[in-house]
Short mmCIF file of C-alpha atoms and ligand atoms in Angstrom, two decimals:
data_model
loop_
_atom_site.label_atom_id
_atom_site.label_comp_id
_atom_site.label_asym_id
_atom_site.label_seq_id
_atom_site.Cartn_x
_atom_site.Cartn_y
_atom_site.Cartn_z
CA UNK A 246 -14.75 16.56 6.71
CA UNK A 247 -12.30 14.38 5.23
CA UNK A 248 -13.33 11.79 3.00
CA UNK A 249 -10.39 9.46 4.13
CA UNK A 250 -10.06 8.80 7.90
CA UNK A 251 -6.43 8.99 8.77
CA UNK A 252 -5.52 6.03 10.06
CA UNK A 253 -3.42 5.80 13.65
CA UNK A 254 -2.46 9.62 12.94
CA UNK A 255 -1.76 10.06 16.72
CA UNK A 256 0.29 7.13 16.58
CA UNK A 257 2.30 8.49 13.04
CA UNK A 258 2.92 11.86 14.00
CA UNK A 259 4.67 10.41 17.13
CA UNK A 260 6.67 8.01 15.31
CA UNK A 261 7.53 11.13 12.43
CA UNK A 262 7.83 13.72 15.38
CA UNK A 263 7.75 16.56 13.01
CA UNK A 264 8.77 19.94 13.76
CA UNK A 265 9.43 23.44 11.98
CA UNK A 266 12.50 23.49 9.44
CA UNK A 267 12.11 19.75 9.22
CA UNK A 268 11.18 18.13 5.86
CA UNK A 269 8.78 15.20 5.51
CA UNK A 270 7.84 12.63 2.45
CA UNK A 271 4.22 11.84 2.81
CA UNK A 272 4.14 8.91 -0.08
CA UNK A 273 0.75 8.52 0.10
CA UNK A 274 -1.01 11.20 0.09
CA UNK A 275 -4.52 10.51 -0.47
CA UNK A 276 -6.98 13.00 1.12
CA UNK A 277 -3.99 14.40 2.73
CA UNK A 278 -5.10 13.76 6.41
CA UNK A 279 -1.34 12.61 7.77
CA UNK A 280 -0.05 15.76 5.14
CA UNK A 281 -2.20 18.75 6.95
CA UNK A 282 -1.49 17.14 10.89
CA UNK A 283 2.22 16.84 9.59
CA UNK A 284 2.06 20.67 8.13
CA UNK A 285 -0.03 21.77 11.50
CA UNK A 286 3.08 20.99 13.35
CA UNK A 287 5.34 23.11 10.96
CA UNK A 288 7.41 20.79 8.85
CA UNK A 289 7.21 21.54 4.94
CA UNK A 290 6.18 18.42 3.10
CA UNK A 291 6.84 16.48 -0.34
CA UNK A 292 3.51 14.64 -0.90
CA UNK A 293 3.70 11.59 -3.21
CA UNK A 294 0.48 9.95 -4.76
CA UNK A 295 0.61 7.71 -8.31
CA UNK A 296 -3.32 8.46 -8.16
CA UNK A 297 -4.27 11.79 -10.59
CA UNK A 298 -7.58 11.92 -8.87
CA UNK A 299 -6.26 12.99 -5.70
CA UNK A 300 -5.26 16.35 -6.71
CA UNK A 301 -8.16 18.89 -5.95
CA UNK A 302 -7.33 17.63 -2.60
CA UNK A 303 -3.84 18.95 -2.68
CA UNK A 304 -4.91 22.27 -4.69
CA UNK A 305 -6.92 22.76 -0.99
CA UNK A 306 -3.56 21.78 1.02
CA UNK A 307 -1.54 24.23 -1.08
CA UNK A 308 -3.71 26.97 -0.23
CA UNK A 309 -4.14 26.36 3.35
CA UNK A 310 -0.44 26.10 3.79
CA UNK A 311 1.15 27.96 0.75
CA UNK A 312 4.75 27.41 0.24
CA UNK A 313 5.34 24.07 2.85
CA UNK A 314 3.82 21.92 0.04
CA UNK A 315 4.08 20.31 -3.11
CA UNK A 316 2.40 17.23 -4.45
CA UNK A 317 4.86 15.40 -6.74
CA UNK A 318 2.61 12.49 -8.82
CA UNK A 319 4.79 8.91 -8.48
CA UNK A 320 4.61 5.81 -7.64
CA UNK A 321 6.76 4.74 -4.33
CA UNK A 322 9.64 3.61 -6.78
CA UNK A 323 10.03 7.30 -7.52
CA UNK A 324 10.53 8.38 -4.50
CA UNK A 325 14.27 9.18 -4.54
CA UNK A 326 13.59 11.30 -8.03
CA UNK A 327 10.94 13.10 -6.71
CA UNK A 328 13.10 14.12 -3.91
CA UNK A 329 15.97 15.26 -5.51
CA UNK A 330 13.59 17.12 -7.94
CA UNK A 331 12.29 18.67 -4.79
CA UNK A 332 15.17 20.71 -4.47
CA UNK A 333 15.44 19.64 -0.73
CA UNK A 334 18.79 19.39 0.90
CA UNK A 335 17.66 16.53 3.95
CA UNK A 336 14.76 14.65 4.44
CA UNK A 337 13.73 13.96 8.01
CA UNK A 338 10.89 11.65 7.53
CA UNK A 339 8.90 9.54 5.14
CA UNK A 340 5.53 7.82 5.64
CA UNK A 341 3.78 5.50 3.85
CA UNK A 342 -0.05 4.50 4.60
CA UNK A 343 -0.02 1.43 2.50
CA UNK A 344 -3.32 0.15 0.22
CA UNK A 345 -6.06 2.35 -1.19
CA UNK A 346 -8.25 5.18 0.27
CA UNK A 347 -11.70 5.19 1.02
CA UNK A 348 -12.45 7.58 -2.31
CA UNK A 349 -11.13 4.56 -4.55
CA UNK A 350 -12.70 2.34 -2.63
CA UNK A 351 -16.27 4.56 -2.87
CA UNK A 352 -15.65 5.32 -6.58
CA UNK A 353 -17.49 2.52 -8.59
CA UNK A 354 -16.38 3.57 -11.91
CA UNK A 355 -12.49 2.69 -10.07
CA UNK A 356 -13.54 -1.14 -10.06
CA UNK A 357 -12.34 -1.75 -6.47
CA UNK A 358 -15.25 -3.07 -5.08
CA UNK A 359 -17.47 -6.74 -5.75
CA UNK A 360 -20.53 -4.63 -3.92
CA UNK A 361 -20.52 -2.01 -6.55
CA UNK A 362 -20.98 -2.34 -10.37
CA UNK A 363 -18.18 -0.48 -12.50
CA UNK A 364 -15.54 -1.58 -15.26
CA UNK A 365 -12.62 -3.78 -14.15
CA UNK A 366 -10.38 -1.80 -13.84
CA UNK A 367 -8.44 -1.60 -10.08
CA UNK A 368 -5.20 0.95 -10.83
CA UNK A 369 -4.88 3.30 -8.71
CA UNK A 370 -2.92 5.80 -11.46
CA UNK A 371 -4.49 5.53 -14.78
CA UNK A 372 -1.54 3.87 -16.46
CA UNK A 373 -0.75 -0.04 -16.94
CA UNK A 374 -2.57 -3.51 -16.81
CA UNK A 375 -6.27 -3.62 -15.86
CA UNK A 376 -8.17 -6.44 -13.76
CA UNK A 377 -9.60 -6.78 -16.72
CA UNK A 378 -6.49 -7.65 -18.53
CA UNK A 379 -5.51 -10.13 -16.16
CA UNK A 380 -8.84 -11.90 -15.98
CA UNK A 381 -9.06 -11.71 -19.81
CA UNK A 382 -5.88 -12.53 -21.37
CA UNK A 383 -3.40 -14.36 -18.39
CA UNK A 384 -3.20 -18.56 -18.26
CA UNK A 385 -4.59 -20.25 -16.04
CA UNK A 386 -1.12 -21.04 -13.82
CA UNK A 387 -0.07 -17.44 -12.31
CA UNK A 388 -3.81 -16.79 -12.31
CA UNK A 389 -4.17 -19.26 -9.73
CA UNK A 390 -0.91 -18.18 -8.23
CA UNK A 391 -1.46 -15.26 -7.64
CA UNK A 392 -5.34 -15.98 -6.10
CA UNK A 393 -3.45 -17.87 -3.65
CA UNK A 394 -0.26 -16.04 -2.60
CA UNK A 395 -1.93 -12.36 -3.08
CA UNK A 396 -5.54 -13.44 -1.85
CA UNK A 397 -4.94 -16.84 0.39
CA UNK A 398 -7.61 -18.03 -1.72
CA UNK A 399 -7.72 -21.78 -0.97
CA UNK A 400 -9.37 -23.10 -4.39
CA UNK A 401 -8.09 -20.51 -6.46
CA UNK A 402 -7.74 -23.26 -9.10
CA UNK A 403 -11.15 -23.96 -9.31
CA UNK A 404 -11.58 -19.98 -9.78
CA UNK A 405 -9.08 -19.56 -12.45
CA UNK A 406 -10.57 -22.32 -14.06
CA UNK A 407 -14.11 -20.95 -13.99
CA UNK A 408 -12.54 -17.86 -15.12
CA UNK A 409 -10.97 -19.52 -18.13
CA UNK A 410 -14.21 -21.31 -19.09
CA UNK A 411 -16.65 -18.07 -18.77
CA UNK A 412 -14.04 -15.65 -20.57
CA UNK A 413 -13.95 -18.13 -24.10
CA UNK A 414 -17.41 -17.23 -24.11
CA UNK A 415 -17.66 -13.91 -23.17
CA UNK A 416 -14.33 -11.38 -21.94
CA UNK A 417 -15.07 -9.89 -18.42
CA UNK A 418 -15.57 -6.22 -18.24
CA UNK A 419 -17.56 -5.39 -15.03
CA UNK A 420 -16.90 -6.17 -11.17
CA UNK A 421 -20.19 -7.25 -10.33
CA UNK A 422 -19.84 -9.57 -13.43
CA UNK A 423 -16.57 -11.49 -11.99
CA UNK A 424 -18.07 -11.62 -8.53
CA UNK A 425 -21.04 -13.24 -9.42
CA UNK A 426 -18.30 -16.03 -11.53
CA UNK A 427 -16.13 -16.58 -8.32
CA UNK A 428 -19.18 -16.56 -5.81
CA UNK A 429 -20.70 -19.38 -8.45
CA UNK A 430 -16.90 -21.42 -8.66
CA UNK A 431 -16.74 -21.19 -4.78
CA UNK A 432 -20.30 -22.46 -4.09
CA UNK A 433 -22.35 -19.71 -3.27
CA UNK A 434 -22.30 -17.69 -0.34
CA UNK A 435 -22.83 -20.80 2.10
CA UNK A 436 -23.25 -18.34 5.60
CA UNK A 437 -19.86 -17.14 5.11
CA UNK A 438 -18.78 -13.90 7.23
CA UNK A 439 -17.25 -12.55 3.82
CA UNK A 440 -18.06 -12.27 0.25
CA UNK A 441 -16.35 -14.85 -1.44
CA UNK A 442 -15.07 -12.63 -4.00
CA UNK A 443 -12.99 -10.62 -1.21
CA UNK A 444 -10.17 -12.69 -1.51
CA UNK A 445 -10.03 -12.72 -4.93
CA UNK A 446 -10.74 -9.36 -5.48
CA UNK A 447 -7.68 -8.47 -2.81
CA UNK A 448 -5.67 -11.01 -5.24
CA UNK A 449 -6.09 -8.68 -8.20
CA UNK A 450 -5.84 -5.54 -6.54
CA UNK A 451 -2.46 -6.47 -5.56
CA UNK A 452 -1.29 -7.76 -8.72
CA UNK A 453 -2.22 -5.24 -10.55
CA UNK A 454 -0.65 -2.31 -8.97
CA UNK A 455 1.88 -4.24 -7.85
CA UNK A 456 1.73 -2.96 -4.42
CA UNK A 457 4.30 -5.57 -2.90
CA UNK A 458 6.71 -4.95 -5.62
CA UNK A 459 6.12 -0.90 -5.00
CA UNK A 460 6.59 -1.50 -0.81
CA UNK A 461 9.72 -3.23 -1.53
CA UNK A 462 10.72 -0.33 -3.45
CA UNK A 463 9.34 2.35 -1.56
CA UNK A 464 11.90 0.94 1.69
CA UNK A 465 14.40 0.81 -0.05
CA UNK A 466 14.20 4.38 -1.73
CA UNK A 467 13.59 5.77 2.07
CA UNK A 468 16.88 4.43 3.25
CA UNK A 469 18.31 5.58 0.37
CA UNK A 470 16.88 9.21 1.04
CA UNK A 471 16.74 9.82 4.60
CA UNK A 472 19.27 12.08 6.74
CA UNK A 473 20.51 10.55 9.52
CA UNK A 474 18.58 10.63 12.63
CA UNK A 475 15.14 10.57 10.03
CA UNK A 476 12.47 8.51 10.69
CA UNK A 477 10.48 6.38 8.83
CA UNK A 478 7.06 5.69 9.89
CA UNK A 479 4.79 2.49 7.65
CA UNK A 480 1.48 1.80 8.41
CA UNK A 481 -0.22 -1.44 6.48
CA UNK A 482 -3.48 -3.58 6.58
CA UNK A 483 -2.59 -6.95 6.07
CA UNK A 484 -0.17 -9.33 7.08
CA UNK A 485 2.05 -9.81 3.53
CA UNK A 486 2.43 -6.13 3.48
CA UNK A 487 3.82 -6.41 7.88
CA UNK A 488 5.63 -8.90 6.60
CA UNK A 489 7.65 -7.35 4.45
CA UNK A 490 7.94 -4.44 6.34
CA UNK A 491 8.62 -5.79 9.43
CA UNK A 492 11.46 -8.25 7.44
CA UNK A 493 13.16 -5.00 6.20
CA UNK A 494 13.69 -3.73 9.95
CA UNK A 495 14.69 -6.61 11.07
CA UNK A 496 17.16 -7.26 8.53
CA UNK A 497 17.93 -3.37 8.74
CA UNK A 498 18.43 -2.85 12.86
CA UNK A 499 20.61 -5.76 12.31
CA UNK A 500 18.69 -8.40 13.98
CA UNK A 501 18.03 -10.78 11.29
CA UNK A 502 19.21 -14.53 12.59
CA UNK A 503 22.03 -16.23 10.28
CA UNK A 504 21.62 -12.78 7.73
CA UNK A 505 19.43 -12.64 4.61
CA UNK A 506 19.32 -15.04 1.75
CA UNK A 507 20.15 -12.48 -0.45
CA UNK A 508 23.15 -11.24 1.22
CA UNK A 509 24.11 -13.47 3.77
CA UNK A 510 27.76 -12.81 3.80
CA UNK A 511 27.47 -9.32 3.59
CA UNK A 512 25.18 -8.88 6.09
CA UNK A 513 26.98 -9.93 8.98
CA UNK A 514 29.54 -7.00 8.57
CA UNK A 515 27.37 -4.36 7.59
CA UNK A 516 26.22 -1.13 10.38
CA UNK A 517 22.47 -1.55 10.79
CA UNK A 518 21.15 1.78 9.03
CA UNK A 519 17.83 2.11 10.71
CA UNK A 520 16.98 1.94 14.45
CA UNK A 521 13.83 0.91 15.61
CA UNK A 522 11.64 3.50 17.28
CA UNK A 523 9.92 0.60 19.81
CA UNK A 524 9.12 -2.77 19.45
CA UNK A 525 7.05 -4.80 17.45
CA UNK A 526 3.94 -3.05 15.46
CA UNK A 527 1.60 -0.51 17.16
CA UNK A 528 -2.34 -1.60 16.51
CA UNK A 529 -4.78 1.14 16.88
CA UNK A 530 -6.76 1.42 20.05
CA UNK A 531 -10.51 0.24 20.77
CA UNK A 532 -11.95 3.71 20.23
CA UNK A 533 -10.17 4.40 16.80
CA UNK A 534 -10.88 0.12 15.87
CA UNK A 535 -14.82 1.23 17.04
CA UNK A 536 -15.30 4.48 14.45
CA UNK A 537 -12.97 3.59 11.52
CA UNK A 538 -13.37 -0.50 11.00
CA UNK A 539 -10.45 -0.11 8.38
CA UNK A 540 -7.96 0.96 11.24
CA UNK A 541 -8.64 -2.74 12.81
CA UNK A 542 -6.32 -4.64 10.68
CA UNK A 543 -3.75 -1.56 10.95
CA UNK A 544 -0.26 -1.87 12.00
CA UNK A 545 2.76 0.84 11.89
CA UNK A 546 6.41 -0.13 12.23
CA UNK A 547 8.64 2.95 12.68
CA UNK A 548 12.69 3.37 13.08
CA UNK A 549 14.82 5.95 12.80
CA UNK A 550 17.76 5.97 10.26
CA UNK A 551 21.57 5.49 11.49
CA UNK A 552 24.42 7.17 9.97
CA UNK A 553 25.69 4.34 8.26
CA UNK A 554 25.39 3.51 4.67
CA UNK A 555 22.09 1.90 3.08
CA UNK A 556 21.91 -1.24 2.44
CA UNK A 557 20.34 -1.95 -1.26
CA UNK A 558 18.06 -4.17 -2.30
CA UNK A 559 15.11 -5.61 -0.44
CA UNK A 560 14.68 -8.72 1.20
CA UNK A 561 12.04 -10.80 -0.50
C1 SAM B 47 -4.62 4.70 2.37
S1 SAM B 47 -4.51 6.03 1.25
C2 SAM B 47 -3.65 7.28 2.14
C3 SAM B 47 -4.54 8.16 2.95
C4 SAM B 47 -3.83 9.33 3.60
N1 SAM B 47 -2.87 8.91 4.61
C5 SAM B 47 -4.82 10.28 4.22
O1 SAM B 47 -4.74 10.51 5.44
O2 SAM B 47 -5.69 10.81 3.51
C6 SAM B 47 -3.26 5.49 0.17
C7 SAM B 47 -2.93 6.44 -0.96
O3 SAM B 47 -1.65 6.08 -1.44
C8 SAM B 47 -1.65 5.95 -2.82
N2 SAM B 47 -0.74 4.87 -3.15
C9 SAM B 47 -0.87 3.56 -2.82
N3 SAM B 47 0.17 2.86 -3.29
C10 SAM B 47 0.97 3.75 -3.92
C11 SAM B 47 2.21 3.64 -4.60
N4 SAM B 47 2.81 2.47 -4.75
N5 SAM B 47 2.76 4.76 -5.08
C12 SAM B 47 2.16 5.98 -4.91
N6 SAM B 47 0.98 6.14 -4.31
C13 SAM B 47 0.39 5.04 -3.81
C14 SAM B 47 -3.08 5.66 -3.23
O4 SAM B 47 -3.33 6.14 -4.52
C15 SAM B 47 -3.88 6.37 -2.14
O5 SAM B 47 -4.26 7.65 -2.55
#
């Protein structure tokens, strides 16, 4: 069995509609659940993942379906490179299943979770700034910023300040060490439905892979990429990542009221380059939201791409 529960898979693979001869970018790879229902149906796919960890899983992929698969290790904002190193000639789909898998989440020695005890730590690839870093060396300003726009942490002053205070004394190197310092700065535990490190925890997670930053990217790269008449297929878990996602299509299809900030000349003469593929975001249903409680806060957005040229750079 898997150790990653593919989330709305039904729901993606109708979205992707793969078929033989077509080519597909899974960009998160993970356990490689949407990769081997995407390879069942006979497309050959380029598997992305920035995570090392996750290759015996593709060593197992390769064998089961030798020469329709190749993992190529990046982070979304390589997507475009790794195709073109692919040695592909179109690209009929991409797909990203936004956030991290349930073997990061599991691994304590990863530093993803405030119920287990590992270092602070939090990448997802082994390369760049730790939680541990941030905690440790950033002021007390984007601290707080980022507790609040990343976490929706309502007194992430008073954390960043008890984070300031405790780390003069001592630097923070485990997660149980930090929760225990946030659950203290908010109060305690008071009866609430949720640890009170969760936000803050989310918060750092965020920042340090820099997992908006990388969605904006990712987009971007997949309307740069796509054939026309490919689709692309996003499923996230919480409502900044929907947002940006569901900005981009709207902006994209063309429906974006009075154009973007960013480009709000240009916008009003340029061909839409994606389509959407229905309406709105498609939430998983009761049975799937009983036996996987991730796939609760799941949404997917798909669209298909148009003929006409991308557009660029991402709306913020
Ligand atoms: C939710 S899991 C995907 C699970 C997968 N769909 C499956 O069925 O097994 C997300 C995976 O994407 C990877 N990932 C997340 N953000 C990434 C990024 N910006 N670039 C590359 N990989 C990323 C993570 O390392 C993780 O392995």
């Amino acid at each position: 069995m898997s150790p990653h529960a593919p989330v709305l898979l039904a729901e993606v693979l109708e979205a992707l509609a793969p078929g033989p001869g077509d080519v597909i970018i899974d960009a998160t790879f993970g356990a490689g659940g949407y990769t081997r229902a995407i390879l069942a149906m006979g497309a050959t796919v380029i598997a992305l993942d920035r995570d090392p960890t996750v290759q015996p899983h593709a060593d197992d992929v390769a064998n089961d379906f030798p020469g329709r698969f190749q993992l190529i290790r990046t982070p979304f904002s390589g997507l475009a490179g790794a195709f073109a190193e692919s040695g592909e000639a179109k690209l009929d789909g991409v797909v990203f299943d936004i956030g991290v898998s349930s073997m990061q989440l599991d691994q304590a020695e990863r530093g993803f979770s405030f119920m287990r005890d590992g270092p602070l730590d939090m990448r997802m690839s082994d390369e760049g700034e730790t939680a541990a870093d941030i905690v440790n060396e950033w002021d007390h300003g984007p601290l707080a910023h980022i507790f609040k726009l990343y976490g929706d942490e309502r007194q992430s002053g008073r954390v960043a300040t008890a984070i300031l205070r405790r780390r003069t004394e001592k630097p923070f190197t485990r997660t149980l060490d930090l929760a225990e310092v946030v659950e203290k700065a908010l109060g305690g535990r008071r009866g609430a439905p949720i640890h009170p490190a969760t936000r803050v925890f989310q918060a750092l997670r965020i920042a340090v892979n820099d997992e908006l930053g990388e969605l904006r990217a990712g987009l971007e790269a997949a309307e740069a990429t796509l054939s026309p008449g490919g689709r692309l297929a996003v499923v996230t878990f919480h409502s900044l990542e929907d947002r940006i996602v569901k900005a981009f299509l709207t902006e994209r299809t063309g429906n974006a009221p009075g154009g973007s900030r960013h480009a709000p000349l240009a916008v009003e003469t340029r061909k839409p380059s994606f389509a959407l593929r229905f309406k709105g975001a498609r939430e998983a249903e009761e049975a799937e939201r009983t036996a996987n409680p991730r796939a609760r806060s799941a949404k997917l957005r798909a669209a298909v791409r148009t003929e006409a040229p991308a557009w660029g750079r991402v709306a913020a």
